[in-house]
Amino acid sequence: MNSLILESIEHDLNPFIIFDSNARVVKYNTEAEYLLSFVCNKKLYDFALNYAPQTYGFKNSYIDKVFNRNHYYAIMVGYEDDENLVVKLYKSVDTAQKQITKKELLHSTNIYALIEIAINNTLKDTKVVKYLDPSLPEVMINTKAFLNLLNNALLTFNNQKQIELSLNIKVAENMLIDNNRYPVCALNIKSKEPINLEEDLTYLTKDTNALIFTKDNSITIEFPLIQEN
């Protein structure tokens, strides 16, 4: 029976994680492994603590949370001692993060120029090593909202001596916007040292058509390559 329970947890479509008291991951299932490839341990642990019961036992709570491209509607948090914390997130059937920006807010924008503006706005003492695909055309985006998102992402690295910034089109991937499929551009910012991400930047993707993914030492912004007709 125990092996059957363990197998069912392993193949569950919902992330299941056991943390120790130092926010280190002790055990996890396959779905949680995927989630942890985008979200750092400490961020998940701190989030789960907000929904932990005040005494030993388990507690279920309804939430409205997006990690990576997945939307979660509930969380279970429990513990029977002070050594381990059990967390299970319940994934919504509709997991796509939908960000449909009104067409009147979109403007044809030179993404390279926007990157330079954001770097000059935020990184005064950080060396930026750039790997930019030079073939990208101008892209239709909400320039003001996207620049705000990029500024805040770069500010997370302003205590780093050096970062790498890359921009490219993702092979064989597309994004569905208003029933139209567009190639996906990925802007990745990476440092050697862990970053200090004090808040979830997902709310800044509103009106950008973008998705944002964070790891311990990197942030990736993905957005559709929409061109002016």
PDB file of C-alpha atoms in Angstrom:
ATOM      1  CA  MET A   1       0.000   0.000   0.000  1.00  0.00           C
ATOM      2  CA  ASN A   2       2.805   2.464   0.885  1.00  0.00           C
ATOM      3  CA  SER A   3       4.496   1.939  -2.497  1.00  0.00           C
ATOM      4  CA  LEU A   4       1.148   2.538  -4.260  1.00  0.00           C
ATOM      5  CA  ILE A   5       0.691   5.823  -2.385  1.00  0.00           C
ATOM      6  CA  LEU A   6       4.222   6.917  -3.280  1.00  0.00           C
ATOM      7  CA  GLU A   7       3.685   6.038  -6.943  1.00  0.00           C
ATOM      8  CA  SER A   8       0.408   7.957  -7.030  1.00  0.00           C
ATOM      9  CA  ILE A   9       2.152  11.036  -5.604  1.00  0.00           C
ATOM     10  CA  GLU A  10       4.969  10.703  -8.138  1.00  0.00           C
ATOM     11  CA  HIS A  11       2.511  10.636 -11.060  1.00  0.00           C
ATOM     12  CA  ASP A  12       0.183  13.292  -9.682  1.00  0.00           C
ATOM     13  CA  LEU A  13      -0.335  16.224 -12.045  1.00  0.00           C
ATOM     14  CA  ASN A  14      -0.135  18.572  -9.054  1.00  0.00           C
ATOM     15  CA  PRO A  15       3.225  19.575  -7.515  1.00  0.00           C
ATOM     16  CA  PHE A  16       4.057  17.840  -4.212  1.00  0.00           C
ATOM     17  CA  ILE A  17       7.084  19.014  -2.196  1.00  0.00           C
ATOM     18  CA  ILE A  18       8.550  18.316   1.231  1.00  0.00           C
ATOM     19  CA  PHE A  19      10.825  21.058   2.610  1.00  0.00           C
ATOM     20  CA  ASP A  20      13.091  20.946   5.639  1.00  0.00           C
ATOM     21  CA  SER A  21      13.162  23.804   8.149  1.00  0.00           C
ATOM     22  CA  ASN A  22      15.857  25.606   6.119  1.00  0.00           C
ATOM     23  CA  ALA A  23      13.723  25.713   2.946  1.00  0.00           C
ATOM     24  CA  ARG A  24      15.736  22.943   1.334  1.00  0.00           C
ATOM     25  CA  VAL A  25      13.785  20.450  -0.774  1.00  0.00           C
ATOM     26  CA  VAL A  26      13.796  16.968   0.743  1.00  0.00           C
ATOM     27  CA  LYS A  27      11.416  15.190  -1.629  1.00  0.00           C
ATOM     28  CA  TYR A  28       9.343  16.153  -4.653  1.00  0.00           C
ATOM     29  CA  ASN A  29       7.372  14.566  -7.477  1.00  0.00           C
ATOM     30  CA  THR A  30       7.839  14.983 -11.233  1.00  0.00           C
ATOM     31  CA  GLU A  31       5.427  17.910 -11.517  1.00  0.00           C
ATOM     32  CA  ALA A  32       7.205  19.705  -8.679  1.00  0.00           C
ATOM     33  CA  GLU A  33      10.569  19.144 -10.376  1.00  0.00           C
ATOM     34  CA  TYR A  34       9.248  21.058 -13.382  1.00  0.00           C
ATOM     35  CA  LEU A  35       7.943  23.849 -11.149  1.00  0.00           C
ATOM     36  CA  LEU A  36      11.245  24.095  -9.247  1.00  0.00           C
ATOM     37  CA  SER A  37      13.110  24.575 -12.520  1.00  0.00           C
ATOM     38  CA  PHE A  38      11.435  28.009 -12.739  1.00  0.00           C
ATOM     39  CA  VAL A  39      10.795  29.018  -9.133  1.00  0.00           C
ATOM     40  CA  CYS A  40      13.458  29.029  -6.419  1.00  0.00           C
ATOM     41  CA  ASN A  41      13.013  26.866  -3.303  1.00  0.00           C
ATOM     42  CA  LYS A  42      12.948  29.792  -0.879  1.00  0.00           C
ATOM     43  CA  LYS A  43      10.261  31.624  -2.830  1.00  0.00           C
ATOM     44  CA  LEU A  44       7.960  28.585  -2.776  1.00  0.00           C
ATOM     45  CA  TYR A  45       8.724  27.865   0.869  1.00  0.00           C
ATOM     46  CA  ASP A  46       7.956  31.433   1.947  1.00  0.00           C
ATOM     47  CA  PHE A  47       4.778  31.431  -0.112  1.00  0.00           C
ATOM     48  CA  ALA A  48       3.627  28.170   1.503  1.00  0.00           C
ATOM     49  CA  LEU A  49       4.296  29.495   5.021  1.00  0.00           C
ATOM     50  CA  ASN A  50       1.605  32.106   4.459  1.00  0.00           C
ATOM     51  CA  TYR A  51      -0.940  29.269   4.304  1.00  0.00           C
ATOM     52  CA  ALA A  52       0.480  26.953   6.985  1.00  0.00           C
ATOM     53  CA  PRO A  53      -1.726  25.986   9.944  1.00  0.00           C
ATOM     54  CA  GLN A  54      -0.901  27.617  13.273  1.00  0.00           C
ATOM     55  CA  THR A  55      -0.583  24.227  14.985  1.00  0.00           C
ATOM     56  CA  TYR A  56       0.525  20.776  13.846  1.00  0.00           C
ATOM     57  CA  GLY A  57      -1.727  19.398  11.124  1.00  0.00           C
ATOM     58  CA  PHE A  58      -2.817  20.218   7.587  1.00  0.00           C
ATOM     59  CA  LYS A  59      -4.640  23.155   6.069  1.00  0.00           C
ATOM     60  CA  ASN A  60      -6.235  23.672   2.629  1.00  0.00           C
ATOM     61  CA  SER A  61      -6.630  27.179   1.220  1.00  0.00           C
ATOM     62  CA  TYR A  62      -7.992  28.603  -2.013  1.00  0.00           C
ATOM     63  CA  ILE A  63      -5.540  30.818  -3.842  1.00  0.00           C
ATOM     64  CA  ASP A  64      -5.144  32.593  -7.167  1.00  0.00           C
ATOM     65  CA  LYS A  65      -1.486  32.214  -8.063  1.00  0.00           C
ATOM     66  CA  VAL A  66       0.548  31.874 -11.241  1.00  0.00           C
ATOM     67  CA  PHE A  67       3.965  30.212 -11.295  1.00  0.00           C
ATOM     68  CA  ASN A  68       5.623  29.856 -14.679  1.00  0.00           C
ATOM     69  CA  ARG A  69       2.730  29.289 -17.127  1.00  0.00           C
ATOM     70  CA  ASN A  70       0.597  27.410 -14.629  1.00  0.00           C
ATOM     71  CA  HIS A  71      -2.272  28.782 -12.614  1.00  0.00           C
ATOM     72  CA  TYR A  72      -2.983  27.301  -9.174  1.00  0.00           C
ATOM     73  CA  TYR A  73      -6.326  27.577  -7.412  1.00  0.00           C
ATOM     74  CA  ALA A  74      -5.560  25.895  -4.064  1.00  0.00           C
ATOM     75  CA  ILE A  75      -2.722  24.891  -1.748  1.00  0.00           C
ATOM     76  CA  MET A  76      -2.343  22.313   1.010  1.00  0.00           C
ATOM     77  CA  VAL A  77       0.294  22.925   3.685  1.00  0.00           C
ATOM     78  CA  GLY A  78       0.988  20.667   6.646  1.00  0.00           C
ATOM     79  CA  TYR A  79       3.532  19.579   9.232  1.00  0.00           C
ATOM     80  CA  GLU A  80       3.702  17.101  12.094  1.00  0.00           C
ATOM     81  CA  ASP A  81       6.975  18.359  13.575  1.00  0.00           C
ATOM     82  CA  ASP A  82       9.344  21.311  13.245  1.00  0.00           C
ATOM     83  CA  GLU A  83      11.626  19.538  10.777  1.00  0.00           C
ATOM     84  CA  ASN A  84       9.543  19.182   7.595  1.00  0.00           C
ATOM     85  CA  LEU A  85       6.860  21.100   5.724  1.00  0.00           C
ATOM     86  CA  VAL A  86       4.587  19.375   3.197  1.00  0.00           C
ATOM     87  CA  VAL A  87       3.217  21.444   0.316  1.00  0.00           C
ATOM     88  CA  LYS A  88       0.837  20.502  -2.479  1.00  0.00           C
ATOM     89  CA  LEU A  89      -0.365  22.956  -5.102  1.00  0.00           C
ATOM     90  CA  TYR A  90      -3.560  22.296  -7.072  1.00  0.00           C
ATOM     91  CA  LYS A  91      -3.293  23.250 -10.713  1.00  0.00           C
ATOM     92  CA  SER A  92      -6.200  24.771 -12.589  1.00  0.00           C
ATOM     93  CA  VAL A  93      -7.379  22.959 -15.706  1.00  0.00           C
ATOM     94  CA  ASP A  94      -6.918  26.160 -17.670  1.00  0.00           C
ATOM     95  CA  THR A  95      -3.195  26.661 -17.027  1.00  0.00           C
ATOM     96  CA  ALA A  96      -2.323  29.165 -19.721  1.00  0.00           C
ATOM     97  CA  GLN A  97      -1.421  32.607 -18.473  1.00  0.00           C
ATOM     98  CA  LYS A  98      -3.581  34.782 -20.727  1.00  0.00           C
ATOM     99  CA  GLN A  99      -2.386  38.304 -21.349  1.00  0.00           C
ATOM    100  CA  ILE A 100      -4.297  39.866 -24.240  1.00  0.00           C
ATOM    101  CA  THR A 101      -3.311  43.470 -24.788  1.00  0.00           C
ATOM    102  CA  LYS A 102      -5.642  45.842 -26.588  1.00  0.00           C
ATOM    103  CA  LYS A 103      -4.376  46.479 -30.107  1.00  0.00           C
ATOM    104  CA  GLU A 104      -4.565  50.244 -29.679  1.00  0.00           C
ATOM    105  CA  LEU A 105      -1.903  49.974 -26.944  1.00  0.00           C
ATOM    106  CA  LEU A 106       0.586  48.243 -29.242  1.00  0.00           C
ATOM    107  CA  HIS A 107       3.261  50.185 -31.095  1.00  0.00           C
ATOM    108  CA  SER A 108       5.975  49.097 -33.505  1.00  0.00           C
ATOM    109  CA  THR A 109       9.091  49.142 -31.334  1.00  0.00           C
ATOM    110  CA  ASN A 110      12.799  48.584 -31.813  1.00  0.00           C
ATOM    111  CA  ILE A 111      13.396  46.019 -29.061  1.00  0.00           C
ATOM    112  CA  TYR A 112      17.178  46.608 -29.125  1.00  0.00           C
ATOM    113  CA  ALA A 113      16.704  50.315 -28.412  1.00  0.00           C
ATOM    114  CA  LEU A 114      14.279  49.501 -25.598  1.00  0.00           C
ATOM    115  CA  ILE A 115      16.831  47.162 -24.007  1.00  0.00           C
ATOM    116  CA  GLU A 116      19.490  49.881 -24.118  1.00  0.00           C
ATOM    117  CA  ILE A 117      17.124  52.393 -22.511  1.00  0.00           C
ATOM    118  CA  ALA A 118      16.311  49.935 -19.709  1.00  0.00           C
ATOM    119  CA  ILE A 119      19.998  49.166 -19.083  1.00  0.00           C
ATOM    120  CA  ASN A 120      20.836  52.875 -18.903  1.00  0.00           C
ATOM    121  CA  ASN A 121      17.891  53.432 -16.549  1.00  0.00           C
ATOM    122  CA  THR A 122      18.822  50.727 -14.064  1.00  0.00           C
ATOM    123  CA  LEU A 123      22.385  49.373 -14.240  1.00  0.00           C
ATOM    124  CA  LYS A 124      24.941  52.078 -13.565  1.00  0.00           C
ATOM    125  CA  ASP A 125      27.788  49.947 -12.172  1.00  0.00           C
ATOM    126  CA  THR A 126      27.023  46.529 -13.673  1.00  0.00           C
ATOM    127  CA  LYS A 127      28.786  45.211 -16.751  1.00  0.00           C
ATOM    128  CA  VAL A 128      26.270  43.796 -19.240  1.00  0.00           C
ATOM    129  CA  VAL A 129      27.489  41.138 -21.675  1.00  0.00           C
ATOM    130  CA  LYS A 130      24.939  40.967 -24.497  1.00  0.00           C
ATOM    131  CA  TYR A 131      24.114  38.091 -26.832  1.00  0.00           C
ATOM    132  CA  LEU A 132      21.422  39.511 -29.080  1.00  0.00           C
ATOM    133  CA  ASP A 133      20.000  37.902 -32.197  1.00  0.00           C
ATOM    134  CA  PRO A 134      20.529  40.727 -34.733  1.00  0.00           C
ATOM    135  CA  SER A 135      17.763  39.536 -37.077  1.00  0.00           C
ATOM    136  CA  LEU A 136      14.705  40.499 -35.027  1.00  0.00           C
ATOM    137  CA  PRO A 137      12.388  42.991 -36.758  1.00  0.00           C
ATOM    138  CA  GLU A 138      10.487  45.704 -34.941  1.00  0.00           C
ATOM    139  CA  VAL A 139       7.839  44.172 -32.702  1.00  0.00           C
ATOM    140  CA  MET A 140       4.357  45.365 -31.793  1.00  0.00           C
ATOM    141  CA  ILE A 141       4.288  45.806 -28.008  1.00  0.00           C
ATOM    142  CA  ASN A 142       2.912  48.118 -25.359  1.00  0.00           C
ATOM    143  CA  THR A 143       6.150  50.084 -25.133  1.00  0.00           C
ATOM    144  CA  LYS A 144       5.491  51.812 -21.792  1.00  0.00           C
ATOM    145  CA  ALA A 145       4.307  48.659 -19.974  1.00  0.00           C
ATOM    146  CA  PHE A 146       7.067  46.496 -21.436  1.00  0.00           C
ATOM    147  CA  LEU A 147       9.767  49.008 -20.513  1.00  0.00           C
ATOM    148  CA  ASN A 148       8.432  49.115 -16.959  1.00  0.00           C
ATOM    149  CA  LEU A 149       8.597  45.312 -16.781  1.00  0.00           C
ATOM    150  CA  LEU A 150      12.134  45.275 -18.173  1.00  0.00           C
ATOM    151  CA  ASN A 151      13.290  48.069 -15.838  1.00  0.00           C
ATOM    152  CA  ASN A 152      12.062  46.171 -12.784  1.00  0.00           C
ATOM    153  CA  ALA A 153      13.598  42.906 -13.980  1.00  0.00           C
ATOM    154  CA  LEU A 154      16.987  44.563 -14.489  1.00  0.00           C
ATOM    155  CA  LEU A 155      16.819  46.341 -11.124  1.00  0.00           C
ATOM    156  CA  THR A 156      16.922  42.912  -9.518  1.00  0.00           C
ATOM    157  CA  PHE A 157      20.521  42.619 -10.804  1.00  0.00           C
ATOM    158  CA  ASN A 158      21.784  46.079  -9.864  1.00  0.00           C
ATOM    159  CA  ASN A 159      24.040  44.684  -7.119  1.00  0.00           C
ATOM    160  CA  GLN A 160      25.804  42.310  -9.526  1.00  0.00           C
ATOM    161  CA  LYS A 161      29.224  43.080 -10.981  1.00  0.00           C
ATOM    162  CA  GLN A 162      28.396  41.442 -14.295  1.00  0.00           C
ATOM    163  CA  ILE A 163      25.347  39.928 -15.977  1.00  0.00           C
ATOM    164  CA  GLU A 164      24.570  38.263 -19.283  1.00  0.00           C
ATOM    165  CA  LEU A 165      21.606  39.381 -21.365  1.00  0.00           C
ATOM    166  CA  SER A 166      20.460  37.331 -24.342  1.00  0.00           C
ATOM    167  CA  LEU A 167      17.651  37.783 -26.838  1.00  0.00           C
ATOM    168  CA  ASN A 168      16.545  35.211 -29.365  1.00  0.00           C
ATOM    169  CA  ILE A 169      13.553  33.555 -31.014  1.00  0.00           C
ATOM    170  CA  LYS A 170      12.649  30.206 -29.436  1.00  0.00           C
ATOM    171  CA  VAL A 171      12.734  27.377 -31.945  1.00  0.00           C
ATOM    172  CA  ALA A 172       9.437  25.550 -32.612  1.00  0.00           C
ATOM    173  CA  GLU A 173       7.501  27.525 -29.980  1.00  0.00           C
ATOM    174  CA  ASN A 174       4.629  29.931 -30.451  1.00  0.00           C
ATOM    175  CA  MET A 175       2.215  31.996 -28.383  1.00  0.00           C
ATOM    176  CA  LEU A 176      -1.539  32.165 -28.956  1.00  0.00           C
ATOM    177  CA  ILE A 177      -2.934  35.696 -28.894  1.00  0.00           C
ATOM    178  CA  ASP A 178      -6.511  36.375 -30.051  1.00  0.00           C
ATOM    179  CA  ASN A 179      -6.556  32.998 -31.843  1.00  0.00           C
ATOM    180  CA  ASN A 180      -3.403  33.879 -33.783  1.00  0.00           C
ATOM    181  CA  ARG A 181      -0.098  32.088 -33.290  1.00  0.00           C
ATOM    182  CA  TYR A 182       3.108  34.101 -33.091  1.00  0.00           C
ATOM    183  CA  PRO A 183       6.790  33.126 -32.697  1.00  0.00           C
ATOM    184  CA  VAL A 184       8.119  33.510 -29.141  1.00  0.00           C
ATOM    185  CA  CYS A 185      11.007  35.826 -28.283  1.00  0.00           C
ATOM    186  CA  ALA A 186      12.957  35.077 -25.112  1.00  0.00           C
ATOM    187  CA  LEU A 187      14.905  37.771 -23.256  1.00  0.00           C
ATOM    188  CA  ASN A 188      17.060  36.155 -20.595  1.00  0.00           C
ATOM    189  CA  ILE A 189      18.992  37.990 -17.873  1.00  0.00           C
ATOM    190  CA  LYS A 190      21.461  35.897 -15.886  1.00  0.00           C
ATOM    191  CA  SER A 191      24.092  36.413 -13.202  1.00  0.00           C
ATOM    192  CA  LYS A 192      26.628  34.167 -11.487  1.00  0.00           C
ATOM    193  CA  GLU A 193      25.370  35.068  -8.024  1.00  0.00           C
ATOM    194  CA  PRO A 194      21.821  34.588  -6.717  1.00  0.00           C
ATOM    195  CA  ILE A 195      19.519  37.543  -7.213  1.00  0.00           C
ATOM    196  CA  ASN A 196      17.502  39.304  -4.544  1.00  0.00           C
ATOM    197  CA  LEU A 197      13.939  39.057  -5.853  1.00  0.00           C
ATOM    198  CA  GLU A 198      11.872  40.756  -3.177  1.00  0.00           C
ATOM    199  CA  GLU A 199       8.528  40.531  -4.981  1.00  0.00           C
ATOM    200  CA  ASP A 200       6.805  38.529  -7.683  1.00  0.00           C
ATOM    201  CA  LEU A 201       7.039  40.521 -10.929  1.00  0.00           C
ATOM    202  CA  THR A 202       4.169  38.682 -12.619  1.00  0.00           C
ATOM    203  CA  TYR A 203       1.757  41.570 -12.012  1.00  0.00           C
ATOM    204  CA  LEU A 204       3.949  43.776 -14.228  1.00  0.00           C
ATOM    205  CA  THR A 205       3.173  41.601 -17.263  1.00  0.00           C
ATOM    206  CA  LYS A 206      -0.325  43.105 -17.416  1.00  0.00           C
ATOM    207  CA  ASP A 207      -0.901  44.722 -20.823  1.00  0.00           C
ATOM    208  CA  THR A 208       2.408  43.380 -22.199  1.00  0.00           C
ATOM    209  CA  ASN A 209       1.412  39.987 -23.705  1.00  0.00           C
ATOM    210  CA  ALA A 210       4.541  38.761 -21.896  1.00  0.00           C
ATOM    211  CA  LEU A 211       5.307  35.917 -19.505  1.00  0.00           C
ATOM    212  CA  ILE A 212       8.020  36.110 -16.858  1.00  0.00           C
ATOM    213  CA  PHE A 213       9.954  33.214 -15.295  1.00  0.00           C
ATOM    214  CA  THR A 214      12.403  33.438 -12.408  1.00  0.00           C
ATOM    215  CA  LYS A 215      15.164  31.202 -11.076  1.00  0.00           C
ATOM    216  CA  ASP A 216      17.756  31.672  -8.344  1.00  0.00           C
ATOM    217  CA  ASN A 217      20.061  33.641 -10.641  1.00  0.00           C
ATOM    218  CA  SER A 218      18.031  34.511 -13.751  1.00  0.00           C
ATOM    219  CA  ILE A 219      14.889  36.101 -15.118  1.00  0.00           C
ATOM    220  CA  THR A 220      13.386  35.274 -18.500  1.00  0.00           C
ATOM    221  CA  ILE A 221      10.770  37.385 -20.254  1.00  0.00           C
ATOM    222  CA  GLU A 222       8.947  35.732 -23.147  1.00  0.00           C
ATOM    223  CA  PHE A 223       6.795  37.740 -25.546  1.00  0.00           C
ATOM    224  CA  PRO A 224       5.162  37.173 -28.954  1.00  0.00           C
ATOM    225  CA  LEU A 225       6.800  38.470 -32.123  1.00  0.00           C
ATOM    226  CA  ILE A 226       3.845  40.455 -33.440  1.00  0.00           C
ATOM    227  CA  GLN A 227       4.660  42.571 -36.480  1.00  0.00           C
ATOM    228  CA  GLU A 228       2.841  45.574 -37.877  1.00  0.00           C
ATOM    229  CA  ASN A 229       0.545  44.693 -40.778  1.00  0.00           C
TER     230      ASN A 229
END
